[in-house]
Amino acid sequence: MFDIQKFTYPYEHLIIDNFFPQNILDKILNLPNHGKRVMRIEDPEIFNYFEDNTGIDFIKKHLTYNKKEPNGSSYCEIARCEPDPDRGYIYGIHDEHLKKKVSTVVYIDPQYGSGTILYNEHKELAKLVTWKPNRAFIFVGKPGVTWHDYGHWEPQTRVSVNYFIK
């Protein structure tokens, strides 16, 4: 099993290195790219890996979770960010949408990237979750609390896989 690191600043979150086994990583890297920035992943093996390893029981064991039990709605997607050669790519500071109860982001490719920037409740820079391939970043979304953003300035496409419990 993987090593779970729990942090409480600026809000509770988990970091897990070596999240996916090699066979799942290979499947992810071979998913078709239809030119879309974000695409749902329909592969049951990838989806079930998330469900088995970061589902609601896992979350309740490792993070404070005070929300109603989700109705079983969860999904995963692959996100590919193509940087502008002159300006890079930035998503911008945001907290999680009310419908997203739990968010998991797994950094896939390239070798070097910018990770996720975390902010405190005043939207002041608090922490950088360092990019590392096959590193998972997990948190329970709380409006007005879980402020974060991400960007990408490397010449290669930024690839992550996201899993959301709604």
PDB file of C-alpha atoms in Angstrom:
ATOM      1  CA  MET A   1       0.000   0.000   0.000  1.00  0.00           C
ATOM      2  CA  PHE A   2       1.071   3.585  -0.448  1.00  0.00           C
ATOM      3  CA  ASP A   3       2.355   6.036   2.150  1.00  0.00           C
ATOM      4  CA  ILE A   4      -0.222   8.663   3.164  1.00  0.00           C
ATOM      5  CA  GLN A   5       0.926  12.059   4.407  1.00  0.00           C
ATOM      6  CA  LYS A   6      -1.681  14.220   6.155  1.00  0.00           C
ATOM      7  CA  PHE A   7      -1.388  17.990   6.472  1.00  0.00           C
ATOM      8  CA  THR A   8      -3.634  20.493   8.232  1.00  0.00           C
ATOM      9  CA  TYR A   9      -2.281  23.800   6.879  1.00  0.00           C
ATOM     10  CA  PRO A  10      -3.821  25.785   5.279  1.00  0.00           C
ATOM     11  CA  TYR A  11      -6.625  23.186   5.348  1.00  0.00           C
ATOM     12  CA  GLU A  12      -6.703  19.416   5.714  1.00  0.00           C
ATOM     13  CA  HIS A  13      -5.306  17.530   2.761  1.00  0.00           C
ATOM     14  CA  LEU A  14      -3.512  14.326   1.936  1.00  0.00           C
ATOM     15  CA  ILE A  15      -0.537  13.667  -0.299  1.00  0.00           C
ATOM     16  CA  ILE A  16       0.155  10.154  -1.535  1.00  0.00           C
ATOM     17  CA  ASP A  17       3.223   9.334  -3.621  1.00  0.00           C
ATOM     18  CA  ASN A  18       3.327   6.354  -6.006  1.00  0.00           C
ATOM     19  CA  PHE A  19      -0.454   6.378  -6.083  1.00  0.00           C
ATOM     20  CA  PHE A  20      -1.114   4.291  -9.193  1.00  0.00           C
ATOM     21  CA  PRO A  21       0.484   0.923  -9.930  1.00  0.00           C
ATOM     22  CA  GLN A  22       2.386   0.782 -13.220  1.00  0.00           C
ATOM     23  CA  ASN A  23      -0.378  -1.004 -15.165  1.00  0.00           C
ATOM     24  CA  ILE A  24      -2.878   1.804 -14.369  1.00  0.00           C
ATOM     25  CA  LEU A  25      -0.300   4.481 -15.200  1.00  0.00           C
ATOM     26  CA  ASP A  26       0.299   2.815 -18.568  1.00  0.00           C
ATOM     27  CA  LYS A  27      -3.456   2.797 -19.277  1.00  0.00           C
ATOM     28  CA  ILE A  28      -3.703   6.491 -18.410  1.00  0.00           C
ATOM     29  CA  LEU A  29      -0.762   7.445 -20.599  1.00  0.00           C
ATOM     30  CA  ASN A  30      -2.369   5.565 -23.503  1.00  0.00           C
ATOM     31  CA  LEU A  31      -5.828   7.135 -23.211  1.00  0.00           C
ATOM     32  CA  PRO A  32      -6.846   8.775 -26.495  1.00  0.00           C
ATOM     33  CA  ASN A  33      -6.455  12.509 -26.786  1.00  0.00           C
ATOM     34  CA  HIS A  34      -9.347  13.987 -28.726  1.00  0.00           C
ATOM     35  CA  GLY A  35      -8.043  17.539 -28.453  1.00  0.00           C
ATOM     36  CA  LYS A  36     -10.196  18.291 -25.416  1.00  0.00           C
ATOM     37  CA  ARG A  37      -8.693  19.864 -22.287  1.00  0.00           C
ATOM     38  CA  VAL A  38     -10.818  17.671 -19.992  1.00  0.00           C
ATOM     39  CA  MET A  39     -12.303  14.268 -20.833  1.00  0.00           C
ATOM     40  CA  ARG A  40     -14.225  11.808 -18.681  1.00  0.00           C
ATOM     41  CA  ILE A  41     -12.472   8.495 -18.158  1.00  0.00           C
ATOM     42  CA  GLU A  42     -14.801   5.584 -18.858  1.00  0.00           C
ATOM     43  CA  ASP A  43     -12.249   2.826 -18.201  1.00  0.00           C
ATOM     44  CA  PRO A  44     -13.681   0.753 -15.298  1.00  0.00           C
ATOM     45  CA  GLU A  45     -10.254  -0.354 -14.054  1.00  0.00           C
ATOM     46  CA  ILE A  46      -9.086   3.251 -13.566  1.00  0.00           C
ATOM     47  CA  PHE A  47     -12.404   4.348 -12.042  1.00  0.00           C
ATOM     48  CA  ASN A  48     -12.545   1.340  -9.698  1.00  0.00           C
ATOM     49  CA  TYR A  49      -8.975   1.973  -8.568  1.00  0.00           C
ATOM     50  CA  PHE A  50     -10.075   5.402  -7.335  1.00  0.00           C
ATOM     51  CA  GLU A  51     -13.243   4.006  -5.773  1.00  0.00           C
ATOM     52  CA  ASP A  52     -11.293   1.284  -3.952  1.00  0.00           C
ATOM     53  CA  ASN A  53      -8.422   3.494  -2.789  1.00  0.00           C
ATOM     54  CA  THR A  54      -9.869   6.982  -2.230  1.00  0.00           C
ATOM     55  CA  GLY A  55     -13.582   6.359  -1.895  1.00  0.00           C
ATOM     56  CA  ILE A  56     -15.756   7.736   0.889  1.00  0.00           C
ATOM     57  CA  ASP A  57     -14.655   5.163   3.498  1.00  0.00           C
ATOM     58  CA  PHE A  58     -11.004   6.115   2.898  1.00  0.00           C
ATOM     59  CA  ILE A  59     -11.871   9.825   3.170  1.00  0.00           C
ATOM     60  CA  LYS A  60     -13.772   9.372   6.441  1.00  0.00           C
ATOM     61  CA  LYS A  61     -10.808   7.467   7.867  1.00  0.00           C
ATOM     62  CA  HIS A  62      -8.200  10.102   6.945  1.00  0.00           C
ATOM     63  CA  LEU A  63      -9.933  13.504   6.750  1.00  0.00           C
ATOM     64  CA  THR A  64     -12.628  15.382   8.638  1.00  0.00           C
ATOM     65  CA  TYR A  65     -15.821  14.734   6.726  1.00  0.00           C
ATOM     66  CA  ASN A  66     -19.018  16.351   8.028  1.00  0.00           C
ATOM     67  CA  LYS A  67     -21.126  16.235   4.870  1.00  0.00           C
ATOM     68  CA  LYS A  68     -24.124  14.054   4.148  1.00  0.00           C
ATOM     69  CA  GLU A  69     -23.300  10.712   2.616  1.00  0.00           C
ATOM     70  CA  PRO A  70     -22.827  11.179  -1.114  1.00  0.00           C
ATOM     71  CA  ASN A  71     -25.448   9.630  -3.353  1.00  0.00           C
ATOM     72  CA  GLY A  72     -22.831   7.462  -5.034  1.00  0.00           C
ATOM     73  CA  SER A  73     -22.094   9.988  -7.730  1.00  0.00           C
ATOM     74  CA  SER A  74     -18.417  10.070  -8.534  1.00  0.00           C
ATOM     75  CA  TYR A  75     -16.404  10.359 -11.706  1.00  0.00           C
ATOM     76  CA  CYS A  76     -12.863  10.632 -12.990  1.00  0.00           C
ATOM     77  CA  GLU A  77     -11.383  12.621 -15.817  1.00  0.00           C
ATOM     78  CA  ILE A  78      -8.104  13.289 -17.523  1.00  0.00           C
ATOM     79  CA  ALA A  79      -7.035  16.921 -17.834  1.00  0.00           C
ATOM     80  CA  ARG A  80      -4.486  18.081 -20.381  1.00  0.00           C
ATOM     81  CA  CYS A  81      -3.262  21.682 -20.158  1.00  0.00           C
ATOM     82  CA  GLU A  82      -1.405  23.052 -23.143  1.00  0.00           C
ATOM     83  CA  PRO A  83       0.666  26.067 -22.092  1.00  0.00           C
ATOM     84  CA  ASP A  84       0.749  29.221 -24.158  1.00  0.00           C
ATOM     85  CA  PRO A  85       4.414  29.547 -25.237  1.00  0.00           C
ATOM     86  CA  ASP A  86       4.455  33.191 -24.143  1.00  0.00           C
ATOM     87  CA  ARG A  87       2.209  33.184 -21.058  1.00  0.00           C
ATOM     88  CA  GLY A  88       1.895  29.605 -19.847  1.00  0.00           C
ATOM     89  CA  TYR A  89      -1.415  28.395 -18.458  1.00  0.00           C
ATOM     90  CA  ILE A  90      -3.135  29.424 -15.222  1.00  0.00           C
ATOM     91  CA  TYR A  91      -6.508  28.245 -13.968  1.00  0.00           C
ATOM     92  CA  GLY A  92      -6.789  30.900 -11.287  1.00  0.00           C
ATOM     93  CA  ILE A  93      -7.627  30.909  -7.597  1.00  0.00           C
ATOM     94  CA  HIS A  94     -10.890  29.172  -6.699  1.00  0.00           C
ATOM     95  CA  ASP A  95     -12.482  27.023  -4.022  1.00  0.00           C
ATOM     96  CA  GLU A  96     -14.299  23.830  -4.875  1.00  0.00           C
ATOM     97  CA  HIS A  97     -17.773  23.888  -6.362  1.00  0.00           C
ATOM     98  CA  LEU A  98     -20.461  23.051  -3.780  1.00  0.00           C
ATOM     99  CA  LYS A  99     -21.266  19.841  -5.642  1.00  0.00           C
ATOM    100  CA  LYS A 100     -17.717  18.495  -5.256  1.00  0.00           C
ATOM    101  CA  LYS A 101     -17.521  16.914  -1.815  1.00  0.00           C
ATOM    102  CA  VAL A 102     -14.048  15.389  -2.273  1.00  0.00           C
ATOM    103  CA  SER A 103     -11.383  16.150  -4.875  1.00  0.00           C
ATOM    104  CA  THR A 104      -8.394  14.031  -5.833  1.00  0.00           C
ATOM    105  CA  VAL A 105      -5.793  15.175  -8.345  1.00  0.00           C
ATOM    106  CA  VAL A 106      -3.022  12.827  -9.477  1.00  0.00           C
ATOM    107  CA  TYR A 107      -0.113  14.426 -11.327  1.00  0.00           C
ATOM    108  CA  ILE A 108       0.886  12.271 -14.300  1.00  0.00           C
ATOM    109  CA  ASP A 109       3.124  14.040 -16.805  1.00  0.00           C
ATOM    110  CA  PRO A 110       5.583  15.732 -17.482  1.00  0.00           C
ATOM    111  CA  GLN A 111       8.456  15.033 -15.123  1.00  0.00           C
ATOM    112  CA  TYR A 112       8.482  18.658 -13.914  1.00  0.00           C
ATOM    113  CA  GLY A 113       5.493  20.928 -13.356  1.00  0.00           C
ATOM    114  CA  SER A 114       4.056  23.507 -10.986  1.00  0.00           C
ATOM    115  CA  GLY A 115       1.760  21.401  -8.778  1.00  0.00           C
ATOM    116  CA  THR A 116      -1.077  23.054  -6.878  1.00  0.00           C
ATOM    117  CA  ILE A 117      -0.886  26.326  -4.960  1.00  0.00           C
ATOM    118  CA  LEU A 118      -2.886  26.454  -1.717  1.00  0.00           C
ATOM    119  CA  TYR A 119      -4.177  29.640  -0.092  1.00  0.00           C
ATOM    120  CA  ASN A 120      -5.495  30.431   3.360  1.00  0.00           C
ATOM    121  CA  GLU A 121      -9.015  31.723   4.062  1.00  0.00           C
ATOM    122  CA  HIS A 122      -7.857  35.268   3.168  1.00  0.00           C
ATOM    123  CA  LYS A 123      -6.662  34.049  -0.251  1.00  0.00           C
ATOM    124  CA  GLU A 124      -3.038  34.574   0.776  1.00  0.00           C
ATOM    125  CA  LEU A 125      -0.399  32.198  -0.565  1.00  0.00           C
ATOM    126  CA  ALA A 126       0.111  29.444   2.016  1.00  0.00           C
ATOM    127  CA  LYS A 127       1.694  26.359   0.427  1.00  0.00           C
ATOM    128  CA  LEU A 128       2.761  24.679  -2.780  1.00  0.00           C
ATOM    129  CA  VAL A 129       1.920  21.014  -3.307  1.00  0.00           C
ATOM    130  CA  THR A 130       4.977  20.104  -5.338  1.00  0.00           C
ATOM    131  CA  TRP A 131       4.463  18.430  -8.696  1.00  0.00           C
ATOM    132  CA  LYS A 132       5.748  14.884  -8.782  1.00  0.00           C
ATOM    133  CA  PRO A 133       4.529  12.304 -11.283  1.00  0.00           C
ATOM    134  CA  ASN A 134       2.126   9.809  -9.698  1.00  0.00           C
ATOM    135  CA  ARG A 135       1.530  12.035  -6.633  1.00  0.00           C
ATOM    136  CA  ALA A 136      -2.070  12.340  -5.432  1.00  0.00           C
ATOM    137  CA  PHE A 137      -3.384  15.488  -3.717  1.00  0.00           C
ATOM    138  CA  ILE A 138      -6.723  14.941  -1.904  1.00  0.00           C
ATOM    139  CA  PHE A 139      -9.008  17.273   0.044  1.00  0.00           C
ATOM    140  CA  VAL A 140     -12.604  17.752   1.184  1.00  0.00           C
ATOM    141  CA  GLY A 141     -13.945  20.887  -0.513  1.00  0.00           C
ATOM    142  CA  LYS A 142     -15.213  23.646   1.778  1.00  0.00           C
ATOM    143  CA  PRO A 143     -16.581  26.875   0.290  1.00  0.00           C
ATOM    144  CA  GLY A 144     -14.534  29.891   1.340  1.00  0.00           C
ATOM    145  CA  VAL A 145     -11.809  27.657   2.810  1.00  0.00           C
ATOM    146  CA  THR A 146     -10.191  25.360   0.236  1.00  0.00           C
ATOM    147  CA  TRP A 147      -8.753  28.069  -2.018  1.00  0.00           C
ATOM    148  CA  HIS A 148      -6.252  26.812  -4.584  1.00  0.00           C
ATOM    149  CA  ASP A 149      -5.032  27.286  -8.122  1.00  0.00           C
ATOM    150  CA  TYR A 150      -2.701  25.674 -10.588  1.00  0.00           C
ATOM    151  CA  GLY A 151      -0.815  26.584 -13.684  1.00  0.00           C
ATOM    152  CA  HIS A 152       1.701  25.238 -16.127  1.00  0.00           C
ATOM    153  CA  TRP A 153       4.660  26.909 -17.767  1.00  0.00           C
ATOM    154  CA  GLU A 154       6.650  23.935 -19.044  1.00  0.00           C
ATOM    155  CA  PRO A 155       6.695  23.335 -22.817  1.00  0.00           C
ATOM    156  CA  GLN A 156       5.162  19.854 -22.440  1.00  0.00           C
ATOM    157  CA  THR A 157       1.466  19.210 -21.864  1.00  0.00           C
ATOM    158  CA  ARG A 158       0.450  19.049 -18.182  1.00  0.00           C
ATOM    159  CA  VAL A 159      -1.485  15.818 -17.619  1.00  0.00           C
ATOM    160  CA  SER A 160      -3.393  15.024 -14.442  1.00  0.00           C
ATOM    161  CA  VAL A 161      -6.146  12.592 -13.558  1.00  0.00           C
ATOM    162  CA  ASN A 162      -8.916  13.888 -11.306  1.00  0.00           C
ATOM    163  CA  TYR A 163     -11.473  11.993  -9.244  1.00  0.00           C
ATOM    164  CA  PHE A 164     -14.439  13.760  -7.669  1.00  0.00           C
ATOM    165  CA  ILE A 165     -17.034  12.553  -5.193  1.00  0.00           C
ATOM    166  CA  LYS A 166     -20.249  14.558  -5.601  1.00  0.00           C
TER     167      LYS A 166
END
